[in-house]
Short mmCIF file of C-alpha atoms and ligand atoms in Angstrom, two decimals:
data_model
loop_
_atom_site.label_atom_id
_atom_site.label_comp_id
_atom_site.label_asym_id
_atom_site.label_seq_id
_atom_site.Cartn_x
_atom_site.Cartn_y
_atom_site.Cartn_z
CA MET E 1 -168.39 -45.45 -89.59
CA SER E 2 -171.63 -44.41 -87.94
CA ALA E 3 -171.73 -44.80 -84.15
CA ASP E 4 -174.44 -47.49 -84.14
CA LEU E 5 -172.12 -49.95 -85.93
CA GLY E 6 -169.58 -49.88 -83.08
CA THR E 7 -172.01 -51.52 -80.65
CA LEU E 8 -172.97 -54.51 -82.82
CA GLU E 9 -172.52 -57.97 -81.28
CA PRO E 10 -170.52 -60.16 -81.54
CA ARG E 11 -168.08 -57.28 -81.19
CA ALA E 12 -164.90 -58.92 -82.53
CA LEU E 13 -166.59 -60.31 -85.65
CA TRP E 14 -168.22 -57.01 -86.59
CA SER E 15 -165.06 -55.05 -85.86
CA TYR E 16 -163.12 -57.26 -88.29
CA PHE E 17 -165.91 -57.02 -90.86
CA LEU E 18 -165.89 -53.21 -90.74
CA ASP E 19 -162.08 -53.12 -90.96
CA LEU E 20 -162.18 -55.43 -94.00
CA SER E 21 -164.88 -53.25 -95.61
CA ARG E 22 -162.37 -50.39 -95.75
CA ILE E 23 -159.99 -52.45 -97.93
CA PRO E 24 -160.79 -52.65 -101.68
CA ARG E 25 -160.96 -56.33 -102.62
CA SER E 26 -162.41 -57.00 -106.04
CA SER E 27 -161.71 -60.46 -107.46
CA LYS E 28 -158.07 -60.87 -108.56
CA ASN E 29 -157.16 -57.73 -106.52
CA GLU E 30 -157.07 -59.23 -103.04
CA ALA E 31 -153.41 -58.45 -102.22
CA ALA E 32 -154.22 -55.67 -99.72
CA ALA E 33 -156.91 -57.73 -97.97
CA ALA E 34 -154.62 -60.78 -97.86
CA ALA E 35 -151.78 -58.68 -96.40
CA TRP E 36 -154.14 -57.27 -93.77
CA VAL E 37 -155.34 -60.77 -92.76
CA ALA E 38 -151.76 -62.07 -92.64
CA GLY E 39 -150.63 -59.06 -90.58
CA GLU E 40 -153.47 -59.44 -88.11
CA ALA E 41 -152.86 -63.20 -87.73
CA THR E 42 -149.14 -62.58 -87.15
CA ARG E 43 -149.96 -59.93 -84.54
CA LEU E 44 -152.16 -62.54 -82.80
CA GLY E 45 -149.20 -64.92 -82.59
CA CYS E 46 -150.47 -67.40 -85.19
CA GLU E 47 -148.40 -69.18 -87.84
CA VAL E 48 -149.06 -67.62 -91.29
CA GLU E 49 -148.29 -68.96 -94.78
CA ARG E 50 -149.07 -67.58 -98.24
CA ASP E 51 -149.10 -69.51 -101.50
CA ALA E 52 -148.17 -68.31 -104.98
CA ILE E 53 -151.76 -67.57 -106.06
CA GLY E 54 -152.39 -65.39 -102.97
CA ASN E 55 -154.29 -67.68 -100.58
CA VAL E 56 -153.51 -67.21 -96.88
CA LEU E 57 -153.35 -70.10 -94.39
CA VAL E 58 -153.25 -69.34 -90.66
CA ARG E 59 -152.62 -71.99 -87.99
CA LYS E 60 -153.71 -71.53 -84.38
CA ARG E 61 -152.97 -74.06 -81.64
CA ALA E 62 -155.77 -75.91 -79.87
CA SER E 63 -157.16 -74.34 -76.72
CA PRO E 64 -155.97 -75.98 -73.46
CA GLY E 65 -157.34 -79.51 -73.12
CA ARG E 66 -158.33 -79.79 -76.82
CA GLU E 67 -154.89 -80.75 -78.16
CA GLY E 68 -155.88 -84.38 -78.78
CA ARG E 69 -158.72 -83.50 -81.17
CA PRO E 70 -158.29 -83.56 -84.97
CA ALA E 71 -157.67 -80.11 -86.43
CA LEU E 72 -160.53 -78.23 -88.08
CA ALA E 73 -160.14 -75.96 -91.11
CA LEU E 74 -162.31 -72.83 -91.38
CA GLN E 75 -162.52 -71.37 -94.88
CA GLY E 76 -163.82 -68.21 -96.54
CA HIS E 77 -162.96 -66.13 -99.61
CA LEU E 78 -161.33 -62.70 -99.52
CA ASP E 79 -162.75 -61.25 -102.74
CA MET E 80 -166.15 -59.67 -103.28
CA VAL E 81 -168.37 -58.96 -106.26
CA CYS E 82 -168.15 -55.23 -107.10
CA GLU E 83 -171.49 -53.97 -108.39
CA LYS E 84 -172.90 -50.48 -107.93
CA ASN E 85 -176.04 -48.59 -108.80
CA GLU E 86 -176.08 -46.34 -111.85
CA GLY E 87 -174.75 -42.93 -110.80
CA THR E 88 -173.00 -44.10 -107.60
CA PRO E 89 -169.55 -42.43 -107.59
CA HIS E 90 -167.91 -45.32 -105.68
CA ASP E 91 -164.45 -46.40 -106.93
CA PHE E 92 -163.93 -50.08 -106.08
CA GLU E 93 -160.17 -49.70 -106.60
CA LYS E 94 -159.72 -47.32 -103.66
CA ASP E 95 -162.91 -46.35 -101.80
CA PRO E 96 -164.05 -48.04 -98.57
CA ILE E 97 -167.47 -49.70 -98.70
CA GLN E 98 -169.99 -47.35 -97.02
CA VAL E 99 -171.64 -49.73 -94.57
CA TRP E 100 -174.84 -48.56 -92.87
CA ARG E 101 -177.49 -50.02 -90.62
CA ASP E 102 -181.01 -50.23 -92.04
CA GLY E 103 -183.13 -51.52 -89.14
CA GLU E 104 -182.33 -55.20 -88.69
CA VAL E 105 -179.88 -55.46 -91.61
CA LEU E 106 -176.59 -53.96 -92.76
CA ARG E 107 -176.27 -52.58 -96.29
CA ALA E 108 -173.81 -50.53 -98.32
CA ARG E 109 -174.52 -47.15 -99.91
CA GLY E 110 -175.10 -47.84 -103.61
CA THR E 111 -172.79 -50.86 -103.82
CA THR E 112 -172.51 -54.51 -102.97
CA LEU E 113 -171.82 -54.95 -99.24
CA GLY E 114 -169.32 -57.80 -99.35
CA ALA E 115 -171.07 -59.74 -96.57
CA ASP E 116 -170.44 -62.47 -99.16
CA ASN E 117 -167.92 -63.50 -97.88
CA GLY E 118 -166.69 -60.73 -95.54
CA VAL E 119 -168.76 -62.10 -92.66
CA GLY E 120 -167.11 -65.52 -93.05
CA VAL E 121 -163.62 -63.99 -93.18
CA ALA E 122 -164.39 -61.84 -90.12
CA ALA E 123 -165.75 -64.85 -88.21
CA ALA E 124 -162.57 -66.85 -88.89
CA LEU E 125 -160.45 -63.90 -87.72
CA ALA E 126 -162.55 -63.55 -84.57
CA VAL E 127 -161.88 -67.24 -83.81
CA LEU E 128 -158.15 -66.65 -84.31
CA ALA E 129 -158.30 -63.64 -81.96
CA SER E 130 -160.32 -65.35 -79.23
CA ARG E 131 -158.72 -66.14 -75.88
CA ASP E 132 -161.71 -67.85 -74.24
CA LEU E 133 -163.20 -70.19 -76.89
CA ALA E 134 -162.69 -73.95 -76.64
CA HIS E 135 -161.51 -75.32 -79.98
CA PRO E 136 -159.26 -77.92 -81.59
CA ALA E 137 -156.23 -76.82 -83.62
CA ILE E 138 -157.54 -74.38 -86.25
CA GLU E 139 -156.40 -73.88 -89.83
CA ALA E 140 -158.05 -70.74 -91.20
CA LEU E 141 -157.87 -70.71 -95.00
CA PHE E 142 -158.58 -67.42 -96.79
CA THR E 143 -158.88 -67.96 -100.55
CA VAL E 144 -158.73 -65.49 -103.44
CA ASP E 145 -160.90 -65.12 -106.52
CA GLU E 146 -163.92 -67.20 -105.61
CA GLU E 147 -166.25 -64.99 -107.59
CA THR E 148 -164.62 -64.98 -111.04
CA GLY E 149 -163.23 -68.45 -111.58
CA LEU E 150 -162.54 -70.13 -108.23
CA THR E 151 -158.84 -69.85 -109.05
CA GLY E 152 -157.72 -69.60 -105.40
CA ALA E 153 -159.33 -72.91 -104.48
CA ASN E 154 -158.33 -74.42 -107.83
CA ASN E 155 -154.64 -73.65 -107.24
CA LEU E 156 -154.55 -74.88 -103.67
CA LYS E 157 -151.50 -77.08 -103.06
CA PRO E 158 -152.21 -80.65 -101.98
CA GLY E 159 -150.72 -81.27 -98.53
CA TRP E 160 -150.91 -77.63 -97.41
CA LEU E 161 -153.90 -78.16 -95.14
CA ARG E 162 -153.34 -80.78 -92.43
CA ALA E 163 -156.87 -80.80 -90.99
CA PRO E 164 -159.02 -83.80 -92.03
CA ARG E 165 -162.22 -81.71 -91.98
CA LEU E 166 -163.27 -78.30 -93.19
CA LEU E 167 -166.08 -75.91 -92.38
CA ASN E 168 -166.74 -73.45 -95.21
CA LEU E 169 -168.30 -70.16 -94.02
CA ASP E 170 -169.75 -68.98 -97.35
CA SER E 171 -173.41 -70.12 -97.18
CA GLU E 172 -176.16 -67.51 -97.28
CA GLU E 173 -179.09 -68.86 -95.29
CA GLU E 174 -179.30 -69.32 -91.53
CA GLY E 175 -180.40 -72.84 -90.60
CA GLU E 176 -179.17 -74.39 -93.86
CA LEU E 177 -176.28 -76.81 -94.08
CA THR E 178 -174.72 -77.10 -97.54
CA ILE E 179 -173.07 -80.46 -98.16
CA GLY E 180 -172.62 -80.74 -101.91
CA CYS E 181 -172.24 -78.93 -105.21
CA ALA E 182 -171.94 -79.66 -108.91
CA GLY E 183 -168.81 -79.76 -111.03
CA GLY E 184 -168.82 -78.47 -114.57
CA VAL E 185 -167.20 -78.78 -117.99
CA ASP E 186 -167.48 -76.67 -121.14
CA THR E 187 -167.92 -78.34 -124.51
CA VAL E 188 -167.42 -76.30 -127.68
CA ALA E 189 -168.47 -77.99 -130.93
CA SER E 190 -167.24 -76.34 -134.12
CA ARG E 191 -167.08 -77.01 -137.86
CA ALA E 192 -166.40 -75.30 -141.15
CA LEU E 193 -169.39 -74.35 -143.30
CA ALA E 194 -169.66 -74.50 -147.08
CA VAL E 195 -170.81 -71.10 -148.29
CA GLU E 196 -172.57 -69.88 -151.45
CA ALA E 197 -173.51 -66.50 -152.88
CA ALA E 198 -176.97 -65.42 -151.76
CA PRO E 199 -179.49 -66.35 -154.49
CA ALA E 200 -180.83 -63.33 -156.36
CA GLY E 201 -184.34 -61.99 -155.95
CA ARG E 202 -184.86 -63.04 -152.33
CA THR E 203 -185.79 -61.04 -149.29
CA ALA E 204 -183.43 -61.17 -146.29
CA LEU E 205 -185.21 -61.36 -142.94
CA ARG E 206 -184.06 -61.70 -139.36
CA LEU E 207 -186.07 -64.37 -137.55
CA ARG E 208 -185.98 -63.68 -133.81
CA VAL E 209 -186.86 -65.85 -130.80
CA MET E 210 -187.10 -63.62 -127.73
CA GLY E 211 -188.87 -62.71 -124.51
CA LEU E 212 -187.72 -65.74 -122.52
CA LYS E 213 -186.70 -65.58 -118.85
CA GLY E 214 -183.27 -67.21 -119.14
CA GLY E 215 -181.61 -67.58 -115.73
CA HIS E 216 -178.65 -69.37 -114.15
CA SER E 217 -177.80 -72.51 -116.07
CA GLY E 218 -177.37 -74.53 -112.87
CA VAL E 219 -179.74 -73.17 -110.26
CA ASP E 220 -182.60 -72.52 -112.75
CA ILE E 221 -182.11 -75.50 -115.07
CA ALA E 222 -185.10 -77.43 -113.67
CA ALA E 223 -187.45 -74.41 -113.78
CA GLY E 224 -189.09 -75.43 -117.07
CA ARG E 225 -187.95 -72.34 -118.95
CA GLY E 226 -187.54 -72.13 -122.70
CA ASN E 227 -184.11 -72.15 -124.35
CA ALA E 228 -184.01 -69.60 -127.19
CA VAL E 229 -181.21 -71.45 -129.02
CA ARG E 230 -183.10 -74.75 -128.95
CA LEU E 231 -186.34 -73.01 -130.01
CA LEU E 232 -184.58 -71.30 -132.90
CA GLY E 233 -183.40 -74.70 -134.13
CA GLN E 234 -186.89 -76.16 -133.78
CA VAL E 235 -188.54 -73.25 -135.59
CA LEU E 236 -186.03 -73.43 -138.44
CA GLU E 237 -186.43 -77.21 -138.79
CA ALA E 238 -190.17 -76.61 -139.15
CA VAL E 239 -190.00 -73.88 -141.81
CA VAL E 240 -186.73 -74.06 -143.80
CA ALA E 241 -187.57 -76.95 -146.15
CA LYS E 242 -191.27 -76.14 -146.27
CA HIS E 243 -190.68 -72.56 -147.47
CA ASP E 244 -187.38 -73.16 -149.29
CA LEU E 245 -185.49 -70.77 -146.99
CA ARG E 246 -181.73 -70.24 -147.12
CA ILE E 247 -179.88 -69.50 -143.89
CA ALA E 248 -177.11 -66.88 -143.75
CA ALA E 249 -176.41 -66.80 -140.00
CA LEU E 250 -177.55 -68.07 -136.59
CA LYS E 251 -176.73 -66.39 -133.30
CA GLY E 252 -178.01 -66.91 -129.77
CA GLY E 253 -177.01 -66.98 -126.10
CA ASN E 254 -174.03 -65.04 -124.75
CA LYS E 255 -172.82 -66.76 -121.57
CA ARG E 256 -171.98 -70.39 -120.89
CA ASN E 257 -173.70 -70.25 -117.52
CA ALA E 258 -176.92 -68.52 -118.59
CA ILE E 259 -179.94 -70.19 -120.20
CA PRO E 260 -180.27 -68.38 -123.58
CA ARG E 261 -183.04 -65.76 -123.58
CA GLU E 262 -182.72 -64.66 -127.21
CA ALA E 263 -181.58 -66.11 -130.53
CA SER E 264 -181.95 -65.13 -134.16
CA ALA E 265 -181.25 -66.32 -137.69
CA VAL E 266 -180.88 -64.38 -140.94
CA VAL E 267 -182.90 -66.18 -143.62
CA LEU E 268 -183.61 -65.52 -147.30
CA VAL E 269 -187.09 -66.15 -148.66
CA GLU E 270 -188.72 -65.78 -152.07
CA PRO E 271 -191.01 -62.74 -151.80
CA ALA E 272 -194.05 -64.78 -152.87
CA ARG E 273 -193.60 -67.10 -149.87
CA GLU E 274 -193.13 -64.50 -147.16
CA ALA E 275 -196.80 -64.29 -146.17
CA ALA E 276 -197.07 -68.07 -145.74
CA LEU E 277 -193.86 -68.06 -143.67
CA ARG E 278 -195.27 -65.36 -141.38
CA ALA E 279 -198.49 -67.35 -140.92
CA ASP E 280 -196.52 -70.48 -139.97
CA LEU E 281 -194.36 -68.55 -137.51
CA GLY E 282 -197.50 -67.17 -135.88
CA ALA E 283 -198.83 -70.71 -135.45
CA LEU E 284 -195.47 -71.92 -134.08
CA GLU E 285 -195.42 -69.07 -131.58
CA ARG E 286 -198.89 -70.04 -130.33
CA ASP E 287 -197.87 -73.72 -130.05
CA TRP E 288 -194.66 -72.96 -128.17
CA LYS E 289 -196.35 -70.48 -125.84
CA ALA E 290 -198.86 -73.19 -124.99
CA ALA E 291 -196.06 -75.70 -124.41
CA LEU E 292 -194.08 -73.37 -122.13
CA GLY E 293 -197.19 -72.12 -120.34
CA ALA E 294 -196.61 -70.31 -117.07
CA PHE E 295 -192.98 -71.46 -116.99
CA ASP E 296 -192.03 -68.89 -119.60
CA PRO E 297 -195.02 -66.83 -120.79
CA GLY E 298 -193.12 -64.07 -122.62
CA LEU E 299 -192.02 -65.99 -125.74
CA ALA E 300 -192.25 -64.07 -129.00
CA ILE E 301 -191.19 -65.08 -132.53
CA ALA E 302 -190.72 -62.15 -134.90
CA LEU E 303 -189.53 -61.36 -138.43
CA GLU E 304 -187.58 -58.17 -139.06
CA PRO E 305 -185.66 -56.82 -142.06
CA GLY E 306 -182.23 -58.44 -142.46
CA ALA E 307 -179.26 -58.40 -144.81
CA ALA E 308 -176.96 -61.06 -146.29
CA THR E 309 -174.67 -61.49 -149.29
CA LYS E 310 -173.75 -65.14 -148.63
CA VAL E 311 -175.67 -68.15 -147.39
CA ILE E 312 -174.67 -71.41 -145.72
CA ALA E 313 -174.87 -74.41 -148.10
CA ALA E 314 -178.20 -76.13 -147.45
CA GLY E 315 -176.71 -79.40 -146.14
CA ASP E 316 -174.40 -77.63 -143.70
CA ALA E 317 -177.20 -75.35 -142.49
CA ARG E 318 -179.25 -78.49 -141.81
CA ALA E 319 -176.34 -79.90 -139.77
CA VAL E 320 -176.31 -76.78 -137.56
CA THR E 321 -180.06 -76.67 -136.96
CA GLY E 322 -180.00 -80.44 -136.42
CA LEU E 323 -177.45 -80.09 -133.63
CA LEU E 324 -179.52 -77.32 -132.00
CA VAL E 325 -182.53 -79.67 -131.97
CA ALA E 326 -180.75 -82.94 -131.08
CA GLY E 327 -178.09 -81.65 -128.67
CA PRO E 328 -178.91 -82.24 -124.99
CA HIS E 329 -180.33 -79.43 -122.86
CA GLY E 330 -181.81 -79.52 -119.36
CA VAL E 331 -181.98 -82.01 -116.51
CA GLU E 332 -180.35 -85.39 -117.11
CA ALA E 333 -180.70 -86.88 -113.61
CA MET E 334 -181.92 -85.96 -110.11
CA SER E 335 -179.99 -86.64 -106.90
CA PRO E 336 -180.81 -89.88 -105.06
CA ASP E 337 -179.54 -88.31 -101.81
CA ILE E 338 -181.25 -84.92 -101.66
CA PRO E 339 -184.91 -84.51 -102.71
CA GLY E 340 -185.42 -81.95 -105.46
CA LEU E 341 -181.73 -81.50 -106.23
CA VAL E 342 -180.60 -81.75 -109.85
CA GLN E 343 -177.62 -84.09 -110.05
CA THR E 344 -176.66 -83.82 -113.73
CA SER E 345 -177.68 -81.30 -116.39
CA THR E 346 -176.43 -79.45 -119.41
CA ASN E 347 -177.10 -76.03 -120.88
CA LEU E 348 -177.20 -75.61 -124.66
CA ALA E 349 -175.72 -72.17 -124.17
CA ILE E 350 -174.51 -70.47 -127.35
CA VAL E 351 -174.75 -70.79 -131.13
CA ASP E 352 -172.71 -68.68 -133.51
CA ALA E 353 -172.81 -69.70 -137.17
CA ASP E 354 -172.21 -67.32 -140.03
CA ALA E 355 -171.83 -67.68 -143.79
CA ALA E 356 -169.54 -64.63 -143.81
CA ALA E 357 -167.09 -66.41 -141.45
CA GLY E 358 -167.67 -69.89 -142.89
CA ARG E 359 -167.75 -71.44 -139.42
CA ALA E 360 -170.22 -72.63 -136.82
CA GLU E 361 -169.74 -72.97 -133.07
CA VAL E 362 -172.16 -74.42 -130.49
CA CYS E 363 -171.32 -74.32 -126.75
CA PHE E 364 -172.65 -76.44 -123.88
CA LEU E 365 -171.99 -76.23 -120.13
CA THR E 366 -172.52 -79.58 -118.41
CA ARG E 367 -172.81 -79.89 -114.61
CA SER E 368 -172.92 -82.84 -112.23
CA ALA E 369 -172.15 -83.63 -108.61
CA ILE E 370 -170.75 -86.92 -109.97
CA ASP E 371 -167.65 -86.53 -112.12
CA ALA E 372 -168.29 -89.75 -114.07
CA SER E 373 -171.79 -88.54 -114.99
CA LYS E 374 -170.43 -85.17 -116.06
CA ARG E 375 -167.83 -86.80 -118.31
CA ALA E 376 -170.40 -89.21 -119.76
CA LEU E 377 -172.82 -86.44 -120.70
CA ALA E 378 -170.04 -84.31 -122.20
CA ALA E 379 -168.96 -87.34 -124.25
CA ARG E 380 -172.54 -87.84 -125.43
CA ILE E 381 -172.68 -84.21 -126.57
CA ALA E 382 -169.44 -84.73 -128.49
CA ALA E 383 -170.84 -87.88 -130.15
CA ILE E 384 -174.05 -86.13 -131.21
CA ALA E 385 -172.04 -83.17 -132.50
CA ALA E 386 -169.83 -85.55 -134.51
CA LEU E 387 -172.92 -86.94 -136.26
CA ALA E 388 -173.56 -83.40 -137.50
CA GLY E 389 -169.97 -83.00 -138.70
CA PHE E 390 -168.78 -80.98 -135.70
CA GLU E 391 -165.61 -81.54 -133.72
CA ALA E 392 -166.05 -81.08 -129.96
CA ARG E 393 -163.48 -79.92 -127.41
CA HIS E 394 -163.91 -80.02 -123.64
CA SER E 395 -162.30 -77.42 -121.38
CA GLY E 396 -162.46 -75.66 -118.02
CA GLY E 397 -163.53 -78.77 -116.12
CA TYR E 398 -163.87 -78.55 -112.36
CA PRO E 399 -165.00 -81.25 -109.93
CA GLY E 400 -168.23 -81.63 -108.00
CA TRP E 401 -168.70 -82.25 -104.30
CA LYS E 402 -170.80 -85.35 -103.72
CA PRO E 403 -173.21 -85.03 -100.76
CA GLU E 404 -172.37 -87.33 -97.84
CA PRO E 405 -175.35 -86.81 -95.50
CA GLY E 406 -173.97 -89.42 -93.07
CA SER E 407 -170.49 -87.92 -92.66
CA GLY E 408 -169.08 -87.10 -89.22
CA MET E 409 -168.89 -83.41 -90.12
CA VAL E 410 -172.59 -83.27 -91.04
CA LYS E 411 -173.53 -85.10 -87.83
CA LEU E 412 -171.37 -82.77 -85.73
CA VAL E 413 -172.80 -79.54 -87.16
CA ASN E 414 -176.38 -80.78 -87.20
CA GLY E 415 -176.12 -82.15 -83.64
CA VAL E 416 -174.80 -78.83 -82.34
CA HIS E 417 -177.56 -76.94 -84.17
CA GLN E 418 -180.23 -79.25 -82.71
CA ALA E 419 -178.89 -78.73 -79.18
CA LEU E 420 -178.64 -74.93 -79.58
CA PHE E 421 -181.76 -74.10 -81.56
CA GLY E 422 -184.00 -77.12 -80.92
CA LYS E 423 -184.27 -78.17 -84.57
CA PRO E 424 -182.15 -79.85 -87.24
CA MET E 425 -180.65 -77.87 -90.10
CA VAL E 426 -182.06 -78.00 -93.61
CA VAL E 427 -179.47 -80.12 -95.39
CA LYS E 428 -178.98 -79.08 -99.01
CA ALA E 429 -176.66 -79.12 -101.97
CA ILE E 430 -176.59 -76.77 -104.93
CA HIS E 431 -176.41 -77.42 -108.66
CA ALA E 432 -173.57 -74.95 -109.24
CA GLY E 433 -169.87 -74.68 -108.45
CA LEU E 434 -168.48 -74.05 -104.93
CA GLU E 435 -164.93 -73.86 -103.59
CA CYS E 436 -165.51 -77.07 -101.59
CA GLY E 437 -165.67 -79.05 -104.84
CA LEU E 438 -162.14 -77.94 -105.74
CA ILE E 439 -160.83 -78.34 -102.19
CA GLY E 440 -162.22 -81.89 -102.08
CA GLU E 441 -160.36 -82.68 -105.31
CA LYS E 442 -157.03 -81.62 -103.77
CA TYR E 443 -157.82 -83.31 -100.46
CA PRO E 444 -159.62 -86.61 -101.12
CA GLY E 445 -161.48 -87.77 -98.04
CA MET E 446 -161.72 -84.27 -96.51
CA GLU E 447 -165.02 -84.05 -94.62
CA MET E 448 -166.70 -80.74 -95.46
CA ALA E 449 -169.82 -78.73 -94.74
CA SER E 450 -170.81 -75.10 -95.26
CA ILE E 451 -172.76 -72.68 -93.05
CA GLY E 452 -173.43 -68.93 -93.00
CA PRO E 453 -175.82 -66.20 -91.84
CA SER E 454 -178.88 -65.08 -93.80
CA MET E 455 -178.12 -62.56 -96.50
CA TRP E 456 -180.09 -61.48 -99.54
CA ASP E 457 -179.42 -60.28 -103.09
CA ALA E 458 -175.70 -61.02 -102.91
CA HIS E 459 -173.80 -59.82 -106.02
CA THR E 460 -176.15 -56.81 -106.34
CA PRO E 461 -176.13 -53.30 -104.79
CA ASP E 462 -179.15 -54.49 -102.77
CA GLU E 463 -176.99 -57.00 -100.86
CA ARG E 464 -177.85 -57.02 -97.14
CA VAL E 465 -177.15 -59.24 -94.17
CA SER E 466 -179.27 -59.91 -91.09
CA ILE E 467 -177.62 -58.64 -87.89
CA ALA E 468 -179.47 -61.17 -85.71
CA SER E 469 -178.55 -63.96 -88.10
CA VAL E 470 -174.84 -63.13 -87.83
CA ALA E 471 -175.16 -63.44 -84.04
CA ALA E 472 -176.85 -66.85 -84.45
CA PHE E 473 -174.14 -67.89 -86.94
CA TRP E 474 -171.45 -66.99 -84.39
CA ARG E 475 -173.22 -68.97 -81.65
CA LEU E 476 -173.41 -71.98 -83.97
CA LEU E 477 -169.78 -71.66 -85.07
CA THR E 478 -168.38 -71.34 -81.56
CA ALA E 479 -170.52 -74.24 -80.31
CA ILE E 480 -169.24 -76.39 -83.20
CA LEU E 481 -165.66 -75.49 -82.23
CA ALA E 482 -166.34 -76.50 -78.63
CA GLN E 483 -167.64 -79.92 -79.74
CA ALA E 484 -165.23 -80.50 -82.63
ZN1 LIG Y 501 -169.27 -66.16 -101.63
#
């Protein structure tokens, strides 16, 4: 550790953060970090419990005079995203994170820093260690595996926490108060495909839709970007019958939670029709570029050499392209509580259909802050898929966290912020999953809110956290504790 890190304020928080940075803690490998937290809490005289999945719960008694107040839970996650720059020799299984000070921010040498959520974990530990802070009874909950499946929060036992309210410490923008998130559910529609030998005398070509921006299927779903899987379906619907094409395969998208950037189909065309097909594709590319405009200017539609020995029977191929065109994608509803927030959406994420395999699969990821809306949209996808002869299965569902801007927790945090900094917080919710959604499912009626210091480019080796913002975060947190 370089000398300048030892003088950072607040001292206890930074000291814990730097200690934690020496312990490898990739997602699903948090045992050492959990043992360190439990050991430190025990040393401080707190009551410590572990659950089977690896979460740690620490109870600290109220400070003198605060015993009559309801308990408050503080929560952060132990794991961190492990990303490094090409050529960085760092071994995330054993090496300490190399934290360094770059002017007003802290960074790591060539790797993610783990300020997400190491600062939150360190802040909770500093509260547990304090002798002079006023606070109600504290339950500090340290969860595992937030970053690759939320399994720590998802396996939380009902009844473990006793506090009726929870402050999550995993937000990434000073002055913002997060009060809601979306739940999600995967829908996979699949069907068998009738297959025929490829007709003789045709040219196999690979029709590609590419150059789109893609992005996160929740956070970027309202950004007006093109969906390569949808566009592939639309292009094929426009040219297959007109040019008597046969389809051998369709493939596009690779992650449920990413808007598809690329998709392609292997088609067979009579050589005499290839020039007319190319001309039509050129016109379609111009039309779609005009439609997408500045939202997604990079669209390109191309034909390359392909290969196929079998084709999908024409009727079944039409069923697949029909589902790609008719299946929902994009924003379904906006939030009535928070301006600009998407409430319900779905991402037409992946298509994989192949004459060689004789099967087609189309995947959607549906999100909503309202569980009933999420289920309704997933059911609509299944109904549309059934019309095209697909059978749909839903899986991996997790609940949303409905914003309650009038809750006591929101009023408490916002009131303290107003008194300290002379302005209200920016109240927001995000259209993606957070641990609070899962915690709220296990603890109905739990009042929750989330705060954190400003950090940037989390989940990348460029991750950095503002030193001044951590100090402001600590002032806010300790003032909340004094009022709670
Ligand atoms: Zn986080």
